[in-house]
Amino acid sequence: FRDHYPWARMNASREVKSVELPNCKLIKGIETGAEDLEILHNGLAFISTGLRYPGIKSFEPDKPGKILLMDLNEEDPTVLELKMTGSNFDASSFNPHGISTFTDEDNTVYLLVVSHPDFKSTVELFKFQEEEKSLLHLKTIKHELLPNLNDLVAVGREHFYATNDHYFVDHYMRSWELYLGLAWSNVVYYSPDDVRVVASGFDFANGISMSPDSKYVYIAELLAHKIHVYEKHANWTLTPLKSLDCNTLVDNISVDPVTGDLWVGCHPNGMKIFSYDPENPPGSEVLQIQNILTEEPKVTVVYAEDGKVLHGSTVASVHKGKMLIGTVFHKALYCEL
């Protein structure tokens, strides 16, 4: 049974060897996850919280999700909930998942959020209004090629690459897809006048990010424990360049804008994420990947623990010696490196 295919893909027998960081503390005000986060160049961090996802634990299943703001320039940063405004936006069904920002030439910041209202998939486009500490909703994007969105990386105000983590929409069929290991999930390029699949054949496509020079796209394949590097072309097509095996379930990818290093939130044992037991909770793991484009990338486990502190890390991002680690449905951690 232990060699059974889903069991192996879930890393179900893996025990976590602890790697501690000295200066970490839980972030007050985050109790229902920080599934994805993004830090702007100026140290402001957007955090998505309150994801409700089929088959995954939620501590507040009846409450809508939120976007939080954190200023890493502060001595002891705290989180603030961003108000959402816009006449056509229904905040009560907001269910945020992956997020990405795009900064215009005039320094206007747009936030693109994968949301699952009624467990469907949309991308919500917001304009960040820093003075008002609010998000102005501009539009909702839906498309038949975006049925099971997980994460996205913005390449323009309304242009992005996005991952679909399943092929089937039906919950019953999705569970079979997961169980049988059908590597049918994909990556889609979206713009208002051109939508197409640009990469496919993934066993649960998850996090997606881009190199600082915008030449390469990084895709996390959760249940194959791999990170794929694709070359991005002028016509938005992607061609596979290489893959990196990680021995852990890789979730969201953040890229350090200065060094180009990848920071990856991971699930060391995926079985514990999909069947939550508070007595034996899922652990957390953060990888730093340096020189991913070379023959010998350097992979370092920066943080790892068995769930005593954080249940189910999904994302880690750094800014000037500080790191944030988020989770699917639990707490978040602030560390000084």
Coordinates of C-alpha atoms in Angstrom, one line a residue:
F1 CA 0.0 0.0 0.0
R2 CA 2.8 2.4 0.8
D3 CA 4.2 2.1 -2.7
H4 CA 0.7 2.8 -4.1
Y5 CA 0.8 5.5 -6.7
P6 CA -1.3 8.3 -5.0
W7 CA 0.5 7.5 -1.7
A8 CA 3.9 8.1 -3.3
R9 CA 2.8 11.3 -5.2
M10 CA 1.5 12.6 -1.8
N11 CA 4.9 11.9 -0.1
A12 CA 2.7 10.2 2.5
S13 CA 5.5 8.5 4.4
R14 CA 7.8 11.5 4.6
E15 CA 8.9 12.7 8.1
V16 CA 10.1 16.3 8.4
K17 CA 13.6 17.0 9.6
S18 CA 13.3 20.4 11.4
V19 CA 15.2 23.4 10.1
E20 CA 14.6 26.3 12.4
L21 CA 15.1 30.1 11.9
P22 CA 16.0 32.1 15.0
N23 CA 13.9 35.3 14.5
C24 CA 10.4 34.2 13.6
K25 CA 7.0 35.1 15.0
L26 CA 3.4 34.4 14.0
I27 CA 1.6 37.4 12.4
K28 CA -1.3 38.7 14.5
G29 CA -4.6 38.8 12.6
I30 CA -3.9 35.8 10.3
E31 CA -5.8 32.7 11.4
T32 CA -7.4 31.4 8.2
G33 CA -4.5 31.1 5.9
A34 CA -2.2 33.3 3.7
E35 CA -2.4 31.1 0.7
D36 CA -0.5 33.5 -1.5
L37 CA 1.4 36.8 -1.0
E38 CA 3.3 39.2 -3.0
I39 CA 5.8 41.9 -1.9
L40 CA 6.2 45.1 -3.9
H41 CA 9.6 46.7 -4.4
N42 CA 8.7 49.3 -1.8
G43 CA 8.1 46.6 0.9
L44 CA 4.3 46.6 0.9
A45 CA 3.0 43.0 0.9
F46 CA -0.4 41.8 -0.3
I47 CA -1.7 38.7 1.4
S48 CA -4.7 36.6 0.3
T49 CA -6.5 34.9 3.3
G50 CA -9.6 32.8 3.9
L51 CA -9.4 30.4 0.9
R52 CA -12.2 27.8 0.9
Y53 CA -11.1 25.0 -1.4
P54 CA -12.8 21.6 -2.0
G55 CA -11.3 18.8 0.1
I56 CA -9.1 21.2 2.2
K57 CA -9.7 22.3 5.8
S58 CA -11.2 25.8 6.5
F59 CA -11.5 27.3 9.9
E60 CA -14.1 29.8 8.7
P61 CA -16.0 28.1 5.9
D62 CA -18.9 30.6 6.1
K63 CA -16.9 33.8 5.9
P64 CA -15.6 35.5 2.7
G65 CA -11.9 35.8 2.1
K66 CA -9.9 39.0 2.3
I67 CA -6.8 40.8 1.0
L68 CA -4.5 42.0 3.7
L69 CA -1.7 44.6 3.5
M70 CA 1.5 44.5 5.5
D71 CA 4.3 47.1 5.4
L72 CA 7.7 45.4 5.9
N73 CA 9.4 48.8 6.4
E74 CA 7.7 49.0 9.8
E75 CA 9.7 48.0 12.9
D76 CA 7.0 45.5 14.0
P77 CA 4.7 45.1 11.0
T78 CA 1.0 44.3 11.4
V79 CA -1.7 43.4 8.9
L80 CA -4.5 45.6 7.7
E81 CA -7.6 44.5 5.8
L82 CA -7.9 46.3 2.5
K83 CA -11.4 47.7 1.8
M84 CA -12.8 46.6 -1.5
T85 CA -14.9 49.0 -3.5
G86 CA -16.6 48.9 -6.9
S87 CA -20.2 48.8 -7.9
N88 CA -20.2 45.4 -9.5
F89 CA -18.1 43.5 -7.0
D90 CA -19.7 41.0 -4.6
A91 CA -17.4 40.8 -1.6
S92 CA -19.6 38.2 0.1
S93 CA -18.6 35.5 -2.4
F94 CA -14.9 36.5 -2.6
N95 CA -12.7 33.4 -2.2
P96 CA -9.1 34.4 -3.0
H97 CA -6.4 32.0 -4.0
G98 CA -3.3 32.9 -6.1
I99 CA -2.5 36.6 -6.5
S100 CA -0.1 38.7 -8.7
T101 CA 0.6 42.4 -9.2
F102 CA 1.4 44.5 -12.2
T103 CA 2.9 48.0 -11.9
D104 CA 2.2 50.4 -14.8
E105 CA 4.6 52.9 -16.2
D106 CA 2.9 55.6 -14.0
N107 CA 3.5 53.4 -10.9
T108 CA -0.2 52.4 -10.6
V109 CA -0.4 49.0 -9.0
Y110 CA -2.9 46.5 -10.2
L111 CA -3.7 43.4 -8.2
L112 CA -5.0 40.3 -10.0
V113 CA -6.6 37.7 -7.8
V114 CA -7.8 34.2 -8.5
S115 CA -11.1 33.8 -6.8
H116 CA -13.6 30.9 -6.4
P117 CA -17.1 32.4 -6.0
D118 CA -19.4 29.4 -5.5
F119 CA -16.3 27.2 -6.2
K120 CA -16.1 28.5 -9.8
S121 CA -13.0 30.3 -11.1
T122 CA -12.6 34.0 -11.9
V123 CA -9.8 36.5 -12.0
E124 CA -10.6 39.7 -10.2
L125 CA -8.8 42.8 -11.3
F126 CA -8.3 45.6 -8.8
K127 CA -6.5 48.9 -8.7
F128 CA -4.6 49.5 -5.5
Q129 CA -5.3 52.8 -3.9
E130 CA -2.6 53.3 -1.4
E131 CA -3.8 56.5 0.3
E132 CA -7.3 55.0 0.9
K133 CA -5.8 51.6 1.8
S134 CA -8.4 50.1 -0.6
L135 CA -8.8 48.0 -3.7
L136 CA -11.0 49.4 -6.5
H137 CA -12.5 46.5 -8.4
L138 CA -12.2 47.1 -12.2
K139 CA -13.5 43.9 -13.7
T140 CA -14.1 40.1 -13.4
I141 CA -12.4 37.9 -15.9
K142 CA -13.9 34.5 -16.8
H143 CA -13.1 32.1 -19.6
E144 CA -13.8 28.5 -20.6
L145 CA -10.1 27.9 -20.7
L146 CA -9.8 29.0 -17.1
P147 CA -12.0 26.5 -15.3
N148 CA -9.9 25.5 -12.3
L149 CA -7.6 28.3 -11.6
N150 CA -4.9 28.1 -8.9
D151 CA -2.3 30.8 -9.5
L152 CA -1.3 33.4 -12.0
V153 CA 1.5 35.7 -12.9
A154 CA 0.6 39.1 -14.4
V155 CA 2.4 40.3 -17.6
G156 CA 0.2 43.3 -18.1
R157 CA -2.8 44.9 -16.5
E158 CA -5.2 42.3 -18.0
H159 CA -2.6 39.9 -19.4
F160 CA -1.4 36.9 -17.4
Y161 CA -0.3 33.3 -17.4
A162 CA -2.5 31.1 -15.1
T163 CA -2.4 27.5 -13.9
N164 CA -5.4 25.3 -13.9
D165 CA -4.8 22.6 -11.2
H166 CA -7.4 20.2 -12.6
Y167 CA -8.8 19.2 -15.9
F168 CA -12.3 18.3 -14.7
V169 CA -14.6 20.8 -13.1
D170 CA -17.0 18.1 -11.6
H171 CA -15.9 17.4 -8.0
Y172 CA -16.3 13.6 -8.4
M173 CA -14.3 13.5 -11.6
R174 CA -11.7 15.7 -10.0
S175 CA -11.1 13.2 -7.2
W176 CA -10.6 10.4 -9.7
E177 CA -8.2 12.7 -11.7
L178 CA -6.2 13.2 -8.6
Y179 CA -6.3 9.5 -7.6
L180 CA -5.3 8.2 -11.0
G181 CA -2.6 10.7 -11.5
L182 CA -4.0 12.0 -14.8
A183 CA -1.5 14.7 -15.7
W184 CA -4.0 16.7 -17.6
S185 CA -3.7 20.1 -16.0
N186 CA -2.3 23.1 -17.8
V187 CA -1.1 26.7 -18.1
V188 CA -3.1 29.3 -20.1
Y189 CA -2.0 32.6 -21.5
Y190 CA -4.8 35.2 -21.2
S191 CA -5.3 38.6 -22.8
P192 CA -8.5 40.4 -23.7
D193 CA -8.2 39.3 -27.3
D194 CA -6.1 36.1 -27.2
V195 CA -6.6 33.1 -24.8
R196 CA -4.8 29.8 -25.3
V197 CA -3.2 26.9 -23.6
V198 CA 0.6 27.3 -23.6
A199 CA 1.8 24.3 -21.6
S200 CA 0.1 21.1 -20.5
G201 CA 0.6 17.6 -19.1
F202 CA 0.9 18.6 -15.4
D203 CA 0.0 16.5 -12.4
F204 CA -1.6 19.4 -10.5
A205 CA -0.1 22.6 -12.0
N206 CA 0.2 25.0 -9.0
G207 CA 2.3 28.1 -8.5
I208 CA 3.6 30.1 -11.4
S209 CA 6.1 33.0 -11.5
M210 CA 8.5 34.7 -13.8
S211 CA 12.2 35.6 -13.8
P212 CA 13.1 39.3 -13.1
D213 CA 14.1 39.8 -16.7
S214 CA 10.8 38.3 -17.9
K215 CA 12.5 35.8 -20.1
Y216 CA 11.5 32.6 -18.2
V217 CA 8.4 31.3 -16.6
Y218 CA 8.6 29.0 -13.6
I219 CA 5.8 26.4 -13.0
A220 CA 5.3 24.3 -9.9
E221 CA 3.9 20.8 -10.6
L222 CA 2.7 19.9 -7.1
L223 CA 2.2 16.1 -7.3
A224 CA 5.2 15.4 -9.5
H225 CA 7.4 17.4 -7.0
K226 CA 8.9 19.4 -9.8
I227 CA 9.6 22.9 -10.8
H228 CA 9.7 23.5 -14.6
V229 CA 11.5 26.3 -16.4
Y230 CA 9.9 27.5 -19.6
E231 CA 11.4 30.0 -22.0
K232 CA 8.9 32.8 -22.8
H233 CA 8.8 34.2 -26.4
A234 CA 7.6 37.5 -27.9
N235 CA 4.4 35.9 -29.1
W236 CA 3.7 34.7 -25.5
T237 CA 4.3 31.0 -26.3
L238 CA 6.4 29.0 -23.9
T239 CA 8.9 26.2 -24.6
P240 CA 10.2 23.8 -21.9
L241 CA 13.8 24.3 -20.9
K242 CA 14.4 22.1 -17.9
S243 CA 12.8 20.6 -14.8
L244 CA 14.1 20.4 -11.2
D245 CA 13.1 17.5 -8.8
C246 CA 12.3 18.7 -5.3
N247 CA 11.3 15.7 -3.2
T248 CA 8.4 17.8 -1.7
L249 CA 5.1 19.0 -2.9
V250 CA 5.9 22.4 -4.4
D251 CA 3.2 25.1 -4.1
N252 CA 3.7 28.8 -4.8
I253 CA 6.9 30.3 -6.2
S254 CA 8.2 33.8 -5.4
V255 CA 11.1 35.2 -7.2
D256 CA 13.6 37.6 -5.5
P257 CA 13.7 40.6 -7.8
V258 CA 17.3 41.3 -6.9
T259 CA 19.0 37.9 -7.0
G260 CA 16.5 36.0 -9.2
D261 CA 16.4 33.2 -6.5
L262 CA 13.2 31.2 -6.3
W263 CA 11.5 30.9 -2.9
V264 CA 9.0 28.0 -2.7
G265 CA 6.4 27.2 -0.1
C266 CA 6.1 23.4 0.1
H267 CA 4.1 20.6 1.6
P268 CA 6.6 17.9 2.9
N269 CA 3.8 15.4 3.3
G270 CA 0.8 16.1 1.0
M271 CA -1.4 13.4 2.5
K272 CA -1.7 15.5 5.7
I273 CA -2.9 18.5 3.7
F274 CA -5.7 16.5 2.0
S275 CA -6.8 14.7 5.1
Y276 CA -6.4 17.2 8.0
D277 CA -5.9 15.8 11.5
P278 CA -5.3 18.4 14.2
E279 CA -3.5 15.8 16.2
N280 CA -1.1 15.1 13.4
P281 CA -1.1 18.3 11.3
P282 CA 0.6 19.0 8.0
G283 CA 4.1 20.4 8.2
S284 CA 5.8 23.3 6.4
E285 CA 8.9 23.6 4.3
V286 CA 10.5 26.5 2.4
L287 CA 13.1 26.0 -0.3
Q288 CA 15.5 28.6 -1.7
I289 CA 16.6 27.7 -5.3
Q290 CA 19.7 29.6 -6.5
N291 CA 21.0 29.5 -10.1
I292 CA 18.1 27.5 -11.4
L293 CA 19.1 28.2 -15.1
T294 CA 22.6 26.6 -14.6
E295 CA 23.6 22.9 -14.7
E296 CA 23.8 22.7 -10.9
P297 CA 21.1 24.7 -9.2
K298 CA 21.6 25.0 -5.4
V299 CA 18.5 24.0 -3.4
T300 CA 18.5 24.9 0.3
V301 CA 15.9 24.0 2.8
V302 CA 15.6 27.3 4.6
Y303 CA 12.8 26.4 7.0
A304 CA 11.1 23.1 7.9
E305 CA 8.9 21.9 10.7
D306 CA 6.3 19.2 11.4
G307 CA 3.2 21.4 12.0
K308 CA 3.8 22.5 15.6
V309 CA 4.1 26.1 14.3
L310 CA 2.6 26.3 10.8
H311 CA 0.1 23.9 9.1
G312 CA 0.7 23.5 5.4
S313 CA 3.0 26.2 4.0
T314 CA 2.1 27.4 0.5
V315 CA 4.3 30.4 -0.1
A316 CA 7.4 32.2 1.1
S317 CA 8.7 35.6 -0.1
V318 CA 11.7 37.8 0.9
H319 CA 12.4 41.5 1.0
K320 CA 15.6 43.1 2.4
G321 CA 16.4 40.4 4.9
K322 CA 12.8 39.7 5.9
M323 CA 10.7 36.7 5.0
L324 CA 7.0 36.0 5.1
I325 CA 5.7 32.4 5.0
G326 CA 2.0 31.8 4.3
T327 CA -0.3 28.7 4.6
V328 CA -3.4 27.3 3.0
F329 CA -5.8 27.7 5.9
H330 CA -3.7 28.3 9.0
K331 CA -1.4 31.1 10.3
A332 CA 1.5 33.0 8.7
L333 CA 5.0 33.7 9.9
Y334 CA 7.3 36.8 9.8
C335 CA 11.0 36.1 10.0
E336 CA 14.1 38.2 10.0
L337 CA 16.8 36.3 8.1

